[in-house]
PDB file of C-alpha atoms and ligand atoms in Angstrom:
ATOM      1  CA  UNK A  59     112.073 -77.361-233.303  1.00 67.00           C
ATOM      2  CA  UNK A  60     111.681 -79.439-230.162  1.00 82.00           C
ATOM      3  CA  UNK A  61     110.099 -82.876-229.823  1.00 87.00           C
ATOM      4  CA  UNK A  62     106.297 -82.748-229.862  1.00 92.00           C
ATOM      5  CA  UNK A  63     104.484 -85.675-228.396  1.00 92.00           C
ATOM      6  CA  UNK A  64     101.158 -84.804-230.028  1.00 92.00           C
ATOM      7  CA  UNK A  65     102.455 -86.405-233.256  1.00 93.00           C
ATOM      8  CA  UNK A  66     102.805 -89.741-231.458  1.00 95.00           C
ATOM      9  CA  UNK A  67     100.161 -89.698-228.703  1.00 96.00           C
ATOM     10  CA  UNK A  68      98.189 -92.918-228.487  1.00 98.00           C
ATOM     11  CA  UNK A  69     100.538 -94.894-230.743  1.00 97.00           C
ATOM     12  CA  UNK A  70     101.454 -98.504-229.895  1.00 98.00           C
ATOM     13  CA  UNK A  71     104.367 -97.322-227.752  1.00 98.00           C
ATOM     14  CA  UNK A  72     102.149 -95.018-225.681  1.00 98.00           C
ATOM     15  CA  UNK A  73      99.613 -97.802-225.136  1.00 98.00           C
ATOM     16  CA  UNK A  74     102.324-100.239-224.033  1.00 98.00           C
ATOM     17  CA  UNK A  75     103.907 -97.625-221.728  1.00 98.00           C
ATOM     18  CA  UNK A  76     100.636 -96.536-220.135  1.00 98.00           C
ATOM     19  CA  UNK A  77      99.366-100.098-219.578  1.00 98.00           C
ATOM     20  CA  UNK A  78     102.630-100.969-217.792  1.00 98.00           C
ATOM     21  CA  UNK A  79     102.360 -97.699-215.843  1.00 98.00           C
ATOM     22  CA  UNK A  80      98.823 -98.546-214.700  1.00 98.00           C
ATOM     23  CA  UNK A  81      99.983-101.957-213.501  1.00 98.00           C
ATOM     24  CA  UNK A  82     102.778-100.369-211.440  1.00 98.00           C
ATOM     25  CA  UNK A  83     100.404 -97.816-209.888  1.00 98.00           C
ATOM     26  CA  UNK A  84      97.893-100.591-209.112  1.00 97.00           C
ATOM     27  CA  UNK A  85     100.666-102.387-207.244  1.00 98.00           C
ATOM     28  CA  UNK A  86     101.587 -99.233-205.284  1.00 98.00           C
ATOM     29  CA  UNK A  87      97.906 -98.793-204.393  1.00 98.00           C
ATOM     30  CA  UNK A  88      97.794-102.233-202.800  1.00 97.00           C
ATOM     31  CA  UNK A  89      99.386-100.712-199.689  1.00 97.00           C
ATOM     32  CA  UNK A  90      97.616 -97.912-197.810  1.00 97.00           C
ATOM     33  CA  UNK A  91     100.710 -95.707-197.316  1.00 98.00           C
ATOM     34  CA  UNK A  92     100.867 -92.734-199.688  1.00 98.00           C
ATOM     35  CA  UNK A  93     103.304 -92.727-202.620  1.00 98.00           C
ATOM     36  CA  UNK A  94     105.007 -90.055-204.662  1.00 98.00           C
ATOM     37  CA  UNK A  95     105.236 -90.160-208.458  1.00 99.00           C
ATOM     38  CA  UNK A  96     108.092 -88.207-210.032  1.00 98.00           C
ATOM     39  CA  UNK A  97     108.090 -87.798-213.793  1.00 98.00           C
ATOM     40  CA  UNK A  98     111.153 -86.347-215.516  1.00 98.00           C
ATOM     41  CA  UNK A  99     109.725 -85.687-219.018  1.00 98.00           C
ATOM     42  CA  UNK A 100     106.010 -85.151-218.459  1.00 98.00           C
ATOM     43  CA  UNK A 101     104.632 -83.541-221.641  1.00 98.00           C
ATOM     44  CA  UNK A 102     101.258 -81.756-221.504  1.00 98.00           C
ATOM     45  CA  UNK A 103      99.224 -84.593-219.979  1.00 98.00           C
ATOM     46  CA  UNK A 104      96.482 -84.371-222.625  1.00 97.00           C
ATOM     47  CA  UNK A 105      96.500 -84.838-226.389  1.00 97.00           C
ATOM     48  CA  UNK A 106      93.943 -84.133-229.097  1.00 97.00           C
ATOM     49  CA  UNK A 107      93.815 -87.032-231.540  1.00 97.00           C
ATOM     50  CA  UNK A 108      91.711 -84.919-233.906  1.00 96.00           C
ATOM     51  CA  UNK A 109      94.380 -82.181-233.998  1.00 94.00           C
ATOM     52  CA  UNK A 110      96.545 -81.566-237.072  1.00 93.00           C
ATOM     53  CA  UNK A 111      99.656 -83.209-235.613  1.00 92.00           C
ATOM     54  CA  UNK A 112      97.969 -86.473-234.626  1.00 92.00           C
ATOM     55  CA  UNK A 113      96.039 -86.629-237.895  1.00 90.00           C
ATOM     56  CA  UNK A 114      99.168 -86.059-239.926  1.00 91.00           C
ATOM     57  CA  UNK A 115     100.896 -89.206-238.623  1.00 92.00           C
ATOM     58  CA  UNK A 116      97.777 -91.278-237.974  1.00 91.00           C
ATOM     59  CA  UNK A 117      99.795 -93.273-235.411  1.00 93.00           C
ATOM     60  CA  UNK A 118      96.945 -93.491-232.883  1.00 96.00           C
ATOM     61  CA  UNK A 119      94.796 -95.457-235.341  1.00 95.00           C
ATOM     62  CA  UNK A 120      97.111 -98.472-235.127  1.00 95.00           C
ATOM     63  CA  UNK A 121      97.602 -97.942-231.387  1.00 97.00           C
ATOM     64  CA  UNK A 122      94.835 -96.898-229.027  1.00 98.00           C
ATOM     65  CA  UNK A 123      92.320 -96.831-231.918  1.00 97.00           C
ATOM     66  CA  UNK A 124      92.501-100.609-232.189  1.00 97.00           C
ATOM     67  CA  UNK A 125      91.989-101.207-228.460  1.00 96.00           C
ATOM     68  CA  UNK A 126      89.117 -98.756-228.349  1.00 96.00           C
ATOM     69  CA  UNK A 127      87.319-100.765-231.014  1.00 89.00           C
ATOM     70  CA  UNK A 128      87.373-104.018-228.998  1.00 89.00           C
ATOM     71  CA  UNK A 129      85.864-105.304-225.770  1.00 91.00           C
ATOM     72  CA  UNK A 130      88.438-105.311-222.952  1.00 91.00           C
ATOM     73  CA  UNK A 131      89.987-108.737-222.582  1.00 93.00           C
ATOM     74  CA  UNK A 132      91.639-108.415-219.145  1.00 98.00           C
ATOM     75  CA  UNK A 133      90.785-106.499-215.945  1.00 97.00           C
ATOM     76  CA  UNK A 134      93.833-104.229-216.459  1.00 98.00           C
ATOM     77  CA  UNK A 135      92.831-103.378-220.039  1.00 98.00           C
ATOM     78  CA  UNK A 136      89.281-102.863-218.848  1.00 97.00           C
ATOM     79  CA  UNK A 137      90.533-100.217-216.412  1.00 96.00           C
ATOM     80  CA  UNK A 138      92.634 -98.648-219.166  1.00 98.00           C
ATOM     81  CA  UNK A 139      89.537 -98.412-221.376  1.00 97.00           C
ATOM     82  CA  UNK A 140      87.321 -97.174-218.532  1.00 97.00           C
ATOM     83  CA  UNK A 141      89.715 -94.307-217.822  1.00 97.00           C
ATOM     84  CA  UNK A 142      89.858 -93.567-221.546  1.00 97.00           C
ATOM     85  CA  UNK A 143      86.065 -93.472-221.688  1.00 97.00           C
ATOM     86  CA  UNK A 144      86.043 -90.983-218.794  1.00 97.00           C
ATOM     87  CA  UNK A 145      88.096 -88.671-221.031  1.00 96.00           C
ATOM     88  CA  UNK A 146      85.822 -89.289-223.999  1.00 97.00           C
ATOM     89  CA  UNK A 147      82.347 -89.354-222.466  1.00 96.00           C
ATOM     90  CA  UNK A 148      80.519 -88.996-225.769  1.00 96.00           C
ATOM     91  CA  UNK A 149      81.983 -92.298-226.997  1.00 95.00           C
ATOM     92  CA  UNK A 150      84.201 -90.798-229.718  1.00 96.00           C
ATOM     93  CA  UNK A 151      87.925 -91.352-229.170  1.00 97.00           C
ATOM     94  CA  UNK A 152      89.442 -87.884-229.344  1.00 97.00           C
ATOM     95  CA  UNK A 153      91.247 -87.083-226.073  1.00 98.00           C
ATOM     96  CA  UNK A 154      94.249 -89.224-225.222  1.00 98.00           C
ATOM     97  CA  UNK A 155      95.635 -88.854-221.686  1.00 98.00           C
ATOM     98  CA  UNK A 156      99.372 -88.478-221.162  1.00 98.00           C
ATOM     99  CA  UNK A 157     101.205 -90.302-218.391  1.00 98.00           C
ATOM    100  CA  UNK A 158     100.487 -87.634-215.706  1.00 98.00           C
ATOM    101  CA  UNK A 159      96.749 -88.044-216.376  1.00 98.00           C
ATOM    102  CA  UNK A 160      96.830 -91.839-216.114  1.00 98.00           C
ATOM    103  CA  UNK A 161      98.650 -91.600-212.800  1.00 98.00           C
ATOM    104  CA  UNK A 162      96.462 -88.790-211.408  1.00 98.00           C
ATOM    105  CA  UNK A 163      93.371 -90.851-212.253  1.00 98.00           C
ATOM    106  CA  UNK A 164      94.662 -93.623-209.970  1.00 98.00           C
ATOM    107  CA  UNK A 165      96.149 -91.418-207.228  1.00 98.00           C
ATOM    108  CA  UNK A 166      94.458 -91.269-203.839  1.00 98.00           C
ATOM    109  CA  UNK A 167      94.009 -88.081-201.792  1.00 98.00           C
ATOM    110  CA  UNK A 168      97.398 -88.335-200.054  1.00 98.00           C
ATOM    111  CA  UNK A 169      99.451 -89.467-203.038  1.00 98.00           C
ATOM    112  CA  UNK A 170     101.558 -86.859-204.842  1.00 98.00           C
ATOM    113  CA  UNK A 171     102.687 -86.193-208.394  1.00 98.00           C
ATOM    114  CA  UNK A 172     105.822 -84.146-209.125  1.00 98.00           C
ATOM    115  CA  UNK A 173     106.055 -83.428-212.838  1.00 98.00           C
ATOM    116  CA  UNK A 174     109.107 -81.996-214.644  1.00 98.00           C
ATOM    117  CA  UNK A 175     108.897 -80.584-218.149  1.00 98.00           C
ATOM    118  CA  UNK A 176     111.609 -78.404-219.664  1.00 97.00           C
ATOM    119  CA  UNK A 177     109.841 -76.691-222.581  1.00 97.00           C
ATOM    120  CA  UNK A 178     108.097 -73.535-221.273  1.00 97.00           C
ATOM    121  CA  UNK A 179     104.873 -73.718-223.367  1.00 96.00           C
ATOM    122  CA  UNK A 180     104.449 -77.414-222.646  1.00 97.00           C
ATOM    123  CA  UNK A 181     105.048 -76.900-218.912  1.00 98.00           C
ATOM    124  CA  UNK A 182     102.501 -74.050-218.946  1.00 98.00           C
ATOM    125  CA  UNK A 183      99.915 -76.280-220.623  1.00 98.00           C
ATOM    126  CA  UNK A 184     100.627 -79.057-218.135  1.00 98.00           C
ATOM    127  CA  UNK A 185     100.151 -76.611-215.241  1.00 98.00           C
ATOM    128  CA  UNK A 186      96.892 -75.424-216.724  1.00 98.00           C
ATOM    129  CA  UNK A 187      95.657 -79.002-217.152  1.00 98.00           C
ATOM    130  CA  UNK A 188      96.233 -79.763-213.465  1.00 98.00           C
ATOM    131  CA  UNK A 189      95.156 -76.425-212.037  1.00 98.00           C
ATOM    132  CA  UNK A 190      93.289 -76.931-208.780  1.00 97.00           C
ATOM    133  CA  UNK A 191      94.631 -80.472-208.168  1.00 98.00           C
ATOM    134  CA  UNK A 192      96.567 -79.972-204.938  1.00 98.00           C
ATOM    135  CA  UNK A 193      98.265 -83.381-205.301  1.00 98.00           C
ATOM    136  CA  UNK A 194     100.157 -82.199-208.384  1.00 98.00           C
ATOM    137  CA  UNK A 195     103.268 -79.981-208.579  1.00 98.00           C
ATOM    138  CA  UNK A 196     104.666 -78.959-211.965  1.00 98.00           C
ATOM    139  CA  UNK A 197     108.322 -77.905-212.285  1.00 98.00           C
ATOM    140  CA  UNK A 198     109.532 -76.261-215.445  1.00 98.00           C
ATOM    141  CA  UNK A 199     113.030 -77.675-215.366  1.00 98.00           C
ATOM    142  CA  UNK A 200     115.451 -80.200-216.821  1.00 98.00           C
ATOM    143  CA  UNK A 201     114.195 -83.665-215.878  1.00 98.00           C
ATOM    144  CA  UNK A 202     117.769 -84.949-215.739  1.00 98.00           C
ATOM    145  CA  UNK A 203     118.132 -82.913-212.533  1.00 98.00           C
ATOM    146  CA  UNK A 204     115.230 -84.752-210.898  1.00 98.00           C
ATOM    147  CA  UNK A 205     117.445 -86.895-208.662  1.00 98.00           C
ATOM    148  CA  UNK A 206     117.606 -83.751-206.524  1.00 98.00           C
ATOM    149  CA  UNK A 207     113.892 -84.242-205.733  1.00 98.00           C
ATOM    150  CA  UNK A 208     114.608 -87.602-204.101  1.00 98.00           C
ATOM    151  CA  UNK A 209     113.974 -89.225-201.730  1.00 98.00           C
ATOM    152  CA  UNK A 210     110.318 -88.218-201.418  1.00 98.00           C
ATOM    153  CA  UNK A 211     109.005 -87.723-197.895  1.00 98.00           C
ATOM    154  CA  UNK A 212     106.556 -90.617-198.454  1.00 98.00           C
ATOM    155  CA  UNK A 213     109.582 -92.947-198.749  1.00 97.00           C
ATOM    156  CA  UNK A 214     107.808 -94.926-201.456  1.00 98.00           C
ATOM    157  CA  UNK A 215     107.030 -94.208-205.037  1.00 98.00           C
ATOM    158  CA  UNK A 216     107.842 -94.346-208.713  1.00 98.00           C
ATOM    159  CA  UNK A 217     109.989 -92.279-211.050  1.00 98.00           C
ATOM    160  CA  UNK A 218     109.050 -92.423-214.743  1.00 99.00           C
ATOM    161  CA  UNK A 219     111.773 -91.407-217.186  1.00 98.00           C
ATOM    162  CA  UNK A 220     110.345 -90.944-220.690  1.00 98.00           C
ATOM    163  CA  UNK A 221     112.682 -88.727-222.736  1.00 98.00           C
ATOM    164  CA  UNK A 222     112.277 -87.924-226.453  1.00 96.00           C
ATOM    165  CA  UNK A 223     115.523 -89.786-227.321  1.00 93.00           C
ATOM    166  CA  UNK A 224     116.553 -87.134-229.797  1.00 90.00           C
ATOM    167  CA  UNK A 225     119.902 -86.329-228.234  1.00 89.00           C
ATOM    168  CA  UNK A 226     122.690 -88.710-229.235  1.00 86.00           C
ATOM    169  CA  UNK A 227     123.689 -89.072-225.581  1.00 91.00           C
ATOM    170  CA  UNK A 228     120.203 -89.726-224.202  1.00 92.00           C
ATOM    171  CA  UNK A 229     120.791 -93.379-223.219  1.00 93.00           C
ATOM    172  CA  UNK A 230     123.920 -92.345-221.355  1.00 93.00           C
ATOM    173  CA  UNK A 231     122.070 -89.504-219.614  1.00 96.00           C
ATOM    174  CA  UNK A 232     119.309 -91.885-218.490  1.00 96.00           C
ATOM    175  CA  UNK A 233     121.900 -94.299-217.089  1.00 96.00           C
ATOM    176  CA  UNK A 234     123.544 -91.478-215.167  1.00 96.00           C
ATOM    177  CA  UNK A 235     120.189 -90.271-213.799  1.00 98.00           C
ATOM    178  CA  UNK A 236     119.356 -93.798-212.616  1.00 98.00           C
ATOM    179  CA  UNK A 237     122.716 -93.964-210.869  1.00 97.00           C
ATOM    180  CA  UNK A 238     122.185 -90.643-209.071  1.00 98.00           C
ATOM    181  CA  UNK A 239     118.541 -91.367-208.247  1.00 98.00           C
ATOM    182  CA  UNK A 240     119.092 -94.841-206.818  1.00 97.00           C
ATOM    183  CA  UNK A 241     121.979 -93.495-204.708  1.00 97.00           C
ATOM    184  CA  UNK A 242     119.442 -91.193-202.995  1.00 98.00           C
ATOM    185  CA  UNK A 243     116.329 -93.385-203.072  1.00 98.00           C
ATOM    186  CA  UNK A 244     117.468 -96.993-203.347  1.00 97.00           C
ATOM    187  CA  UNK A 245     114.067 -98.624-202.844  1.00 96.00           C
ATOM    188  CA  UNK A 246     112.076 -96.497-205.243  1.00 98.00           C
ATOM    189  CA  UNK A 247     110.532 -98.043-208.321  1.00 98.00           C
ATOM    190  CA  UNK A 248     112.039 -96.719-211.576  1.00 98.00           C
ATOM    191  CA  UNK A 249     110.548 -97.061-215.045  1.00 98.00           C
ATOM    192  CA  UNK A 250     112.344 -95.995-218.219  1.00 98.00           C
ATOM    193  CA  UNK A 251     110.670 -96.022-221.612  1.00 97.00           C
ATOM    194  CA  UNK A 252     113.046 -96.341-224.581  1.00 96.00           C
ATOM    195  CA  UNK A 253     112.803 -96.842-228.359  1.00 94.00           C
ATOM    196  CA  UNK A 254     114.264 -99.971-229.907  1.00 92.00           C
ATOM    197  CA  UNK A 255     115.573 -98.479-233.132  1.00 86.00           C
ATOM    198  CA  UNK A 256     119.230 -98.838-232.511  1.00 79.00           C
ATOM    199  CA  UNK A 257     119.566-102.184-230.723  1.00 78.00           C
ATOM    200  CA  UNK A 258     123.167-101.498-229.826  1.00 80.00           C
ATOM    201  CA  UNK A 259     122.358 -98.241-227.979  1.00 77.00           C
ATOM    202  CA  UNK A 260     119.315 -99.803-226.325  1.00 80.00           C
ATOM    203  CA  UNK A 261     121.230-102.798-224.985  1.00 84.00           C
ATOM    204  CA  UNK A 262     123.473-100.451-223.004  1.00 86.00           C
ATOM    205  CA  UNK A 263     120.599 -99.318-220.800  1.00 90.00           C
ATOM    206  CA  UNK A 264     119.720-102.692-219.214  1.00 90.00           C
ATOM    207  CA  UNK A 265     123.443-103.293-218.771  1.00 89.00           C
ATOM    208  CA  UNK A 266     123.893 -99.953-216.981  1.00 91.00           C
ATOM    209  CA  UNK A 267     120.780-100.639-214.880  1.00 92.00           C
ATOM    210  CA  UNK A 268     121.918-104.144-213.944  1.00 90.00           C
ATOM    211  CA  UNK A 269     125.243-102.682-212.791  1.00 93.00           C
ATOM    212  CA  UNK A 270     123.396-100.676-210.108  1.00 94.00           C
ATOM    213  CA  UNK A 271     122.909-103.887-208.151  1.00 91.00           C
ATOM    214  CA  UNK A 272     119.116-103.610-207.905  1.00 93.00           C
ATOM    215  CA  UNK A 273     116.597-106.124-209.156  1.00 95.00           C
ATOM    216  CA  UNK A 274     114.940-105.285-212.405  1.00 97.00           C
ATOM    217  CA  UNK A 275     113.107-106.422-215.472  1.00 97.00           C
ATOM    218  CA  UNK A 276     113.400-105.256-219.047  1.00 96.00           C
ATOM    219  CA  UNK A 277     110.096-105.458-220.950  1.00 97.00           C
ATOM    220  CA  UNK A 278     110.229-105.195-224.729  1.00 96.00           C
ATOM    221  CA  UNK A 279     107.366-104.948-227.185  1.00 97.00           C
ATOM    222  CA  UNK A 280     107.532-105.280-230.968  1.00 96.00           C
ATOM    223  CA  UNK A 281     104.586-104.762-233.336  1.00 96.00           C
ATOM    224  CA  UNK A 282     106.319-106.914-235.936  1.00 95.00           C
ATOM    225  CA  UNK A 283     106.092-104.181-238.579  1.00 93.00           C
ATOM    226  CA  UNK A 284     108.789-104.429-241.236  1.00 87.00           C
ATOM    227  CA  UNK A 285     111.573-102.029-240.189  1.00 75.00           C
ATOM    228  CA  UNK A 286     111.355 -99.098-242.593  1.00 72.00           C
ATOM    229  CA  UNK A 287     112.438 -95.997-240.750  1.00 74.00           C
ATOM    230  CA  UNK A 288     109.481 -95.905-238.359  1.00 82.00           C
ATOM    231  CA  UNK A 289     109.873 -97.200-234.839  1.00 90.00           C
ATOM    232  CA  UNK A 290     108.183-100.582-234.456  1.00 94.00           C
ATOM    233  CA  UNK A 291     109.563-101.741-231.109  1.00 95.00           C
ATOM    234  CA  UNK A 292     110.226-100.224-227.706  1.00 96.00           C
ATOM    235  CA  UNK A 293     111.070-101.155-224.175  1.00 96.00           C
ATOM    236  CA  UNK A 294     110.188-100.344-220.627  1.00 97.00           C
ATOM    237  CA  UNK A 295     112.915-101.014-218.126  1.00 97.00           C
ATOM    238  CA  UNK A 296     111.894-101.356-214.487  1.00 98.00           C
ATOM    239  CA  UNK A 297     114.146-101.222-211.448  1.00 98.00           C
ATOM    240  CA  UNK A 298     112.750-102.564-208.166  1.00 98.00           C
ATOM    241  CA  UNK A 299     109.539-103.683-209.905  1.00 98.00           C
ATOM    242  CA  UNK A 300     106.626-104.412-207.571  1.00 97.00           C
ATOM    243  CA  UNK A 301     106.322-108.061-206.585  1.00 96.00           C
ATOM    244  CA  UNK A 302     104.405-110.096-209.179  1.00 96.00           C
ATOM    245  CA  UNK A 303     104.357-107.322-211.785  1.00 98.00           C
ATOM    246  CA  UNK A 304     105.295-109.452-214.792  1.00 98.00           C
ATOM    247  CA  UNK A 305     102.711-112.101-213.860  1.00 97.00           C
ATOM    248  CA  UNK A 306     100.078-109.370-213.482  1.00 97.00           C
ATOM    249  CA  UNK A 307     100.974-107.900-216.878  1.00 98.00           C
ATOM    250  CA  UNK A 308     101.358-111.114-218.878  1.00 98.00           C
ATOM    251  CA  UNK A 309      97.720-111.603-220.009  1.00 98.00           C
ATOM    252  CA  UNK A 310      97.433-107.936-221.008  1.00 98.00           C
ATOM    253  CA  UNK A 311     100.734-107.883-222.931  1.00 98.00           C
ATOM    254  CA  UNK A 312      99.607-111.025-224.731  1.00 98.00           C
ATOM    255  CA  UNK A 313      96.393-109.224-225.760  1.00 98.00           C
ATOM    256  CA  UNK A 314      98.360-106.135-226.833  1.00 98.00           C
ATOM    257  CA  UNK A 315     100.592-108.308-228.988  1.00 98.00           C
ATOM    258  CA  UNK A 316      97.526-109.677-230.774  1.00 97.00           C
ATOM    259  CA  UNK A 317      95.636-106.393-231.054  1.00 97.00           C
ATOM    260  CA  UNK A 318      98.557-104.110-231.984  1.00 97.00           C
ATOM    261  CA  UNK A 319     100.216-106.538-234.380  1.00 97.00           C
ATOM    262  CA  UNK A 320     101.625-105.233-237.669  1.00 95.00           C
ATOM    263  CA  UNK A 321     103.128-108.486-238.837  1.00 93.00           C
ATOM    264  CA  UNK A 322     103.746-112.141-238.011  1.00 92.00           C
ATOM    265  CA  UNK A 323     106.798-111.323-235.882  1.00 93.00           C
ATOM    266  CA  UNK A 324     104.860-109.292-233.275  1.00 96.00           C
ATOM    267  CA  UNK A 325     106.182-110.215-229.839  1.00 97.00           C
ATOM    268  CA  UNK A 326     106.867-109.176-226.292  1.00 98.00           C
ATOM    269  CA  UNK A 327     109.456-110.366-223.849  1.00 97.00           C
ATOM    270  CA  UNK A 328     110.308-109.856-220.174  1.00 97.00           C
ATOM    271  CA  UNK A 329     113.955-110.247-219.201  1.00 95.00           C
ATOM    272  CA  UNK A 330     114.622-110.165-215.485  1.00 95.00           C
ATOM    273  CA  UNK A 331     118.054-109.062-214.294  1.00 93.00           C
TER     274      UNK A 331
HETATM  275  C1  SAM B 606     107.953 -88.494-224.869  1.00 76.98           C
HETATM  276  S1  SAM B 606     107.395 -86.930-224.279  1.00 76.98           S
HETATM  277  C2  SAM B 606     106.631 -87.334-222.750  1.00 76.98           C
HETATM  278  C3  SAM B 606     105.323 -88.052-222.858  1.00 76.98           C
HETATM  279  C4  SAM B 606     104.697 -88.396-221.531  1.00 76.98           C
HETATM  280  N1  SAM B 606     105.633 -89.063-220.638  1.00 76.98           N
HETATM  281  C5  SAM B 606     103.483 -89.285-221.727  1.00 76.98           C
HETATM  282  O1  SAM B 606     103.617 -90.516-221.686  1.00 76.98           O
HETATM  283  O2  SAM B 606     102.393 -88.745-221.886  1.00 76.98           O
HETATM  284  C6  SAM B 606     108.901 -86.166-223.768  1.00 76.98           C
HETATM  285  C7  SAM B 606     108.757 -84.770-223.188  1.00 76.98           C
HETATM  286  O3  SAM B 606     110.008 -84.380-222.633  1.00 76.98           O
HETATM  287  C8  SAM B 606     110.179 -82.979-222.791  1.00 76.98           C
HETATM  288  N2  SAM B 606     111.620 -82.737-222.607  1.00 76.98           N
HETATM  289  C9  SAM B 606     112.623 -82.812-223.517  1.00 76.98           C
HETATM  290  N3  SAM B 606     113.819 -82.651-222.913  1.00 76.98           N
HETATM  291  C10 SAM B 606     113.562 -82.498-221.578  1.00 76.98           C
HETATM  292  C11 SAM B 606     114.385 -82.347-220.431  1.00 76.98           C
HETATM  293  N4  SAM B 606     115.725 -82.318-220.519  1.00 76.98           N
HETATM  294  N5  SAM B 606     113.781 -82.253-219.231  1.00 76.98           N
HETATM  295  C12 SAM B 606     112.437 -82.287-219.116  1.00 76.98           C
HETATM  296  N6  SAM B 606     111.612 -82.442-220.166  1.00 76.98           N
HETATM  297  C13 SAM B 606     112.158 -82.545-221.383  1.00 76.98           C
HETATM  298  C14 SAM B 606     109.617 -82.721-224.152  1.00 76.98           C
HETATM  299  O4  SAM B 606     109.253 -81.362-224.254  1.00 76.98           O
HETATM  300  C15 SAM B 606     108.402 -83.679-224.174  1.00 76.98           C
HETATM  301  O5  SAM B 606     107.255 -83.018-223.731  1.00 76.98           O
END
C-alpha cells in the first residue's frame, strides 16, 4: 500500500507548508518575468475532507479547520482563506487544495507548472484535475529524477520537494536531489518539506543543504502536542529564499502557532544558514 495524502490533507503540516509556499510564490510574482514551478511529489492536487480517509484521521479539524473558523489575521492568511473559499463557495469546508492547486491559483498566464507524481492512479487524477490548463504539465515519473528537468527556460522558479518520507533513505535521497538540482540550476529557489519525528535524521538535511554553499533558511513548526506516535512538528527548508521571506512570514507563523497549538510548547523557529 502506497502513501495516501488524503489521510493527512489539511492537517497542521499542510497548512504550514502551503502558507510558506504562498509566500514564496508571492515573492516570485513581485517581478514581471515568468517563473517555472517544478514539483517532485505532487499528489492529486485536490482532497475531499468529507471522504472516508480524511474523516478517519480527523487531522484537518486541528489544522485547516481551525483557521477556517477564524477571521484572517494577516494579509497572507487572508489570501490563503480567500483561495480556500474559492474552492468551497458554499461556505462549508470540504475541498482542500493540494500544493499544485495553491500554486496554479497564483500563477500568471506565462508562468508554468511541471508536476511529477510516480503513482499511476494519482498522476491520472492530477492530470484530470488540471485538464485544459495549458500552463500545467503532469509527468508520471519518479520525482527524484526531476533534476533532469532543470534549468527551466524561464531561468527563474521554484522546486518543491515534498516526499512521503516512508523510505528509510528518503532524507539522503532529498539531499542528493538538491545536490544534482543546484548543480544545474544554481539560482533556483528550493523548498523541502520534512517531518520532525526523528530529530537525528532531520538534522542531516539542513547540514547537507548548507554544504551546497547556497544561502538558506530552515523553518520549523511544532504544535506542542505531547509526542505520542503522531507527528507534531515539521520543517520547511528553503535554499535561495526570496529576499525578505522570513520577515514576510513572521506575523503569519506567529498566528499559526497560536491557532494550531496543541500544547504550551507550540513554537516556530527560522534558522538561517
Ligand atoms: C506528501 S504527498 C504530496 C502532497 C502535495 N505536495 C501537497 O502538498 O498537496 C507525496 C506524494 O508523492 C508521491 N510519491 C511517492 N514516491 C514518489 C516518487 N519517487 N516520485 C514521485 N512521486 C512520489 C505519493 O504518491 C504522494 O502522492
